[in-house]
Short mmCIF file of C-alpha atoms and ligand atoms in Angstrom, two decimals:
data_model
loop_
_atom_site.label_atom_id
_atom_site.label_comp_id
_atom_site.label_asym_id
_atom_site.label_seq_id
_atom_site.Cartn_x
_atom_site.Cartn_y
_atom_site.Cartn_z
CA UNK X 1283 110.54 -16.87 53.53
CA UNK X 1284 111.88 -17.31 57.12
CA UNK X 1285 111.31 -21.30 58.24
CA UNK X 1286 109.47 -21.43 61.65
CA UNK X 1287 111.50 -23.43 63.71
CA UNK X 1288 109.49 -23.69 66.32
CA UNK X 1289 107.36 -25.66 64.44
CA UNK X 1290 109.62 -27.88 62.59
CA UNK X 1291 110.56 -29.32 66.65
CA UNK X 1292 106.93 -30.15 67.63
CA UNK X 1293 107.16 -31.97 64.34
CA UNK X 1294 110.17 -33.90 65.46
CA UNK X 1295 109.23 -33.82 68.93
CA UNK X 1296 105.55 -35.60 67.65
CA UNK X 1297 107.75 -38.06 65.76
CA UNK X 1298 109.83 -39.11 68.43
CA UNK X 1299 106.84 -39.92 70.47
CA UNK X 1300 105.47 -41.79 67.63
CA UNK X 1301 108.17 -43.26 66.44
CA UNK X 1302 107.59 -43.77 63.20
CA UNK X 1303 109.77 -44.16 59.67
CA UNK X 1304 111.39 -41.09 59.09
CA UNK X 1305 110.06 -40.38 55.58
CA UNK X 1306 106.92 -39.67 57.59
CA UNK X 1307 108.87 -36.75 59.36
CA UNK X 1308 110.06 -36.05 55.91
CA UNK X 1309 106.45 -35.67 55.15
CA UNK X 1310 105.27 -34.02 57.64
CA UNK X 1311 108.08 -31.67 57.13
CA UNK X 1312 107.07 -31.15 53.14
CA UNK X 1313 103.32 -30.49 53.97
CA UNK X 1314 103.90 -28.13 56.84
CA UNK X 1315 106.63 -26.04 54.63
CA UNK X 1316 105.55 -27.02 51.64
CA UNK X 1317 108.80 -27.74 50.35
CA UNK X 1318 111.88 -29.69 52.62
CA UNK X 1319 114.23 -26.81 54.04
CA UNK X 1320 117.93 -27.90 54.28
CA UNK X 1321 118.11 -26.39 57.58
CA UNK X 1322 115.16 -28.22 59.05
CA UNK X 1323 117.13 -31.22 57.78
CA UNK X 1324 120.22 -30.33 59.42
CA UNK X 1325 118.10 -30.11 62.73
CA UNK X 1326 116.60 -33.72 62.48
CA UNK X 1327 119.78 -34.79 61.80
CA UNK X 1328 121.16 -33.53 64.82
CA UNK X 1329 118.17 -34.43 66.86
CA UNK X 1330 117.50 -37.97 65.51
CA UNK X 1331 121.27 -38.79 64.74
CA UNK X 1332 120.50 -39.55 60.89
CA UNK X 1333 123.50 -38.41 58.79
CA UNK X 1334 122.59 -35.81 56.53
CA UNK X 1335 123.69 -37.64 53.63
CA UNK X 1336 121.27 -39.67 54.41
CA UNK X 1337 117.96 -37.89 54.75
CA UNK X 1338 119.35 -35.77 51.22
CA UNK X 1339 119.11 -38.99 49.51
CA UNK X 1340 115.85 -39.34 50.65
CA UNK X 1341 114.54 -36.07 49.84
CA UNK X 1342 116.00 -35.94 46.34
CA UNK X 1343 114.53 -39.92 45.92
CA UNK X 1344 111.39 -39.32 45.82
CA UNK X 1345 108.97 -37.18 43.68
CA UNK X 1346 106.57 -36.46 47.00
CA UNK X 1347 109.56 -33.99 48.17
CA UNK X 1348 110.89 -30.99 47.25
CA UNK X 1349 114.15 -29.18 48.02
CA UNK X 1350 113.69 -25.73 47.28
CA UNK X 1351 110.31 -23.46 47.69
CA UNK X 1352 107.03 -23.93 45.91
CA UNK X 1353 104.51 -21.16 45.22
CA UNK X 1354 100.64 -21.47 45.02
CA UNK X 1355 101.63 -21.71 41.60
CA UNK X 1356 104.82 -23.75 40.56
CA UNK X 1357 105.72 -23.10 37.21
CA UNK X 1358 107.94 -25.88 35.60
CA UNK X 1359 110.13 -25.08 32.51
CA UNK X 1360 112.32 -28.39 30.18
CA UNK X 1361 115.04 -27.30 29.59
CA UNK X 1362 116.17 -31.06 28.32
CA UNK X 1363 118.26 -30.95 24.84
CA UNK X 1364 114.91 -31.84 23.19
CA UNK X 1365 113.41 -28.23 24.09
CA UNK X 1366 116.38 -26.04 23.94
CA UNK X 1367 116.66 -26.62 20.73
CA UNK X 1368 113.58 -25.31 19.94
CA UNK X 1369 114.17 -22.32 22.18
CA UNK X 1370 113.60 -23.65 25.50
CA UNK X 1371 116.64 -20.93 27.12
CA UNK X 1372 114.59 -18.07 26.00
CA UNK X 1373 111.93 -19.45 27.19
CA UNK X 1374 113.04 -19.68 30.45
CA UNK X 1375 114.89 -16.49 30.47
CA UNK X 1376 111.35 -14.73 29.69
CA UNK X 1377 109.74 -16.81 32.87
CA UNK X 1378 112.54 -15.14 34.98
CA UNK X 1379 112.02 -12.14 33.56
CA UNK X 1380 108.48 -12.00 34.43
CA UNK X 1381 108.07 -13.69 37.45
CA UNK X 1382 111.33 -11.80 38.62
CA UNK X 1383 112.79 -15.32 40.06
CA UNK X 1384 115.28 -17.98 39.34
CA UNK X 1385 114.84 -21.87 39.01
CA UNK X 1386 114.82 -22.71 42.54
CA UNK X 1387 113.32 -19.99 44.22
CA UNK X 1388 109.98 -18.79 44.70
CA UNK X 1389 108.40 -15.04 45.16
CA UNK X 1390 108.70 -13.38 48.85
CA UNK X 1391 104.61 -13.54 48.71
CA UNK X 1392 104.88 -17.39 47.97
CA UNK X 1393 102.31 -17.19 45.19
CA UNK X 1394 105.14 -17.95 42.24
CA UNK X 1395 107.68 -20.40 42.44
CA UNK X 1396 110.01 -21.32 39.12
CA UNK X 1397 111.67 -24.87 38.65
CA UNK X 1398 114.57 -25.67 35.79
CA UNK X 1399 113.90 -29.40 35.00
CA UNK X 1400 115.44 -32.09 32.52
CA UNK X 1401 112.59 -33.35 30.34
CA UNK X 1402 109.09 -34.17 31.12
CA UNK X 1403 108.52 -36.95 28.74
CA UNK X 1404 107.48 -34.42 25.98
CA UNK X 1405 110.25 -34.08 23.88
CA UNK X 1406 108.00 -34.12 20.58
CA UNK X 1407 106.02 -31.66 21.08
CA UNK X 1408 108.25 -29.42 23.32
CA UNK X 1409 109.13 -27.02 24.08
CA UNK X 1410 107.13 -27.59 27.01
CA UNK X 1411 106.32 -25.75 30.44
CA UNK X 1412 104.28 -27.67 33.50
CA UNK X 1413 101.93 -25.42 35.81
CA UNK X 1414 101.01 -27.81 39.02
CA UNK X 1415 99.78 -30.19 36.80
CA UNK X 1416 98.73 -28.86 34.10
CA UNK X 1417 101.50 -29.58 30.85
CA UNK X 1418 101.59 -27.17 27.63
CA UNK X 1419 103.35 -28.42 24.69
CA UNK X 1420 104.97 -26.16 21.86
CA UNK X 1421 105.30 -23.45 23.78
CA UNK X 1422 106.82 -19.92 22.25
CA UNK X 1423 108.20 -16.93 24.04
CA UNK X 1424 104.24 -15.84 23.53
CA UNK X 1425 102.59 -18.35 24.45
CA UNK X 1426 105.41 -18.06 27.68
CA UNK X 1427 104.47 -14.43 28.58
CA UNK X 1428 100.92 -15.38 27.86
CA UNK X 1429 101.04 -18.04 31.07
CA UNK X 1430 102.61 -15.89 33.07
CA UNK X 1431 100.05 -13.17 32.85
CA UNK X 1432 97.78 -15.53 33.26
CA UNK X 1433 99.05 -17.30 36.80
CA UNK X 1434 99.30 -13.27 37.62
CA UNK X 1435 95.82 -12.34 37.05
CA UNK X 1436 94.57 -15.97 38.73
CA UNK X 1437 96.69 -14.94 41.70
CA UNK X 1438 95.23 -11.10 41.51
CA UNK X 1439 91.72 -12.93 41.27
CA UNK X 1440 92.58 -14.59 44.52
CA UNK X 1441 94.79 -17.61 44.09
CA UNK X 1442 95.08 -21.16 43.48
S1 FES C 1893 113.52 -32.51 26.64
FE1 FES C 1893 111.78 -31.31 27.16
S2 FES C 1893 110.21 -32.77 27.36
FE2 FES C 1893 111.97 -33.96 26.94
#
């Protein structure tokens, strides 16, 4: 999905007239993209003279941000020890495989979006797989498939 950069400068422009903290930009930023593009940090960088650095460690702080795209629906897959031993790689694997993405990215429509991440707290009853927030626990390559086609007929249905 192509940023609009256009509207990532009225955002900065509004928050230099403002002046306010910058993890309001940073918010701003997440809500109007609804995710933090590198690029529109590399611009308020530039613009605000923040090092990079900087504004990265921000952005990867805090649970309010996120770094790479998110779909209507965000689908979130452990893939902590804990779960891959009970199969959490396949698991994964079939997510790909049906939602046609990798952790990271999400689908050119923007509906599906598909996150890798290190445990959710779950570990004894995992493997387990996060949609927004909704959690399921011992999840099998079914079950997996079974989500999927589910998010996919919500979306059909007319989204989240
Ligand atoms: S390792 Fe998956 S929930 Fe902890």
């Amino acid at each position: 999905m192509a940023i609009d950069v256009e509207r990532a400068e009225t955002l900065v422009e509004n928050f230099r007239q403002r002046d306010g903290r910058v993890i309001e930009l940073l918010l701003d930023v997440q809500d109007e993209f609804n995710y933090v593009p590198e690029s529109v940090l590399e611009m308020i960088s530039e613009r605000l003279e923040i090092p990079l650095e900087r504004l990265l460690g921000t952005v990867t702080f805090y649970n309010a941000f996120s770094t790479a795209p998110k779909g209507r629906y965000h689908v979130k897959v452990c893939t902590g020890t804990a779960c891959v031993v009970r199969g959490a790689r396949a698991i994964l694997e079939a997510v790909v495989d049906e939602l046609g993405v990798d952790p990271g990215e999400a689908t050119e429509d923007g509906a599906f979006s598909l996150e890798s991440v290190h445990c959710f707290g779950n570990c004894a009853h995992g493997p387990t797989v996060a949609v927004g927030e909704e959690y399921y626990a011992h999840v099998t390559l079914t079950k997996a498939r079974e989500i999927v086609a589910a998010l996919k007929k919500a979306e059909a249905e007319g989204g989240a």
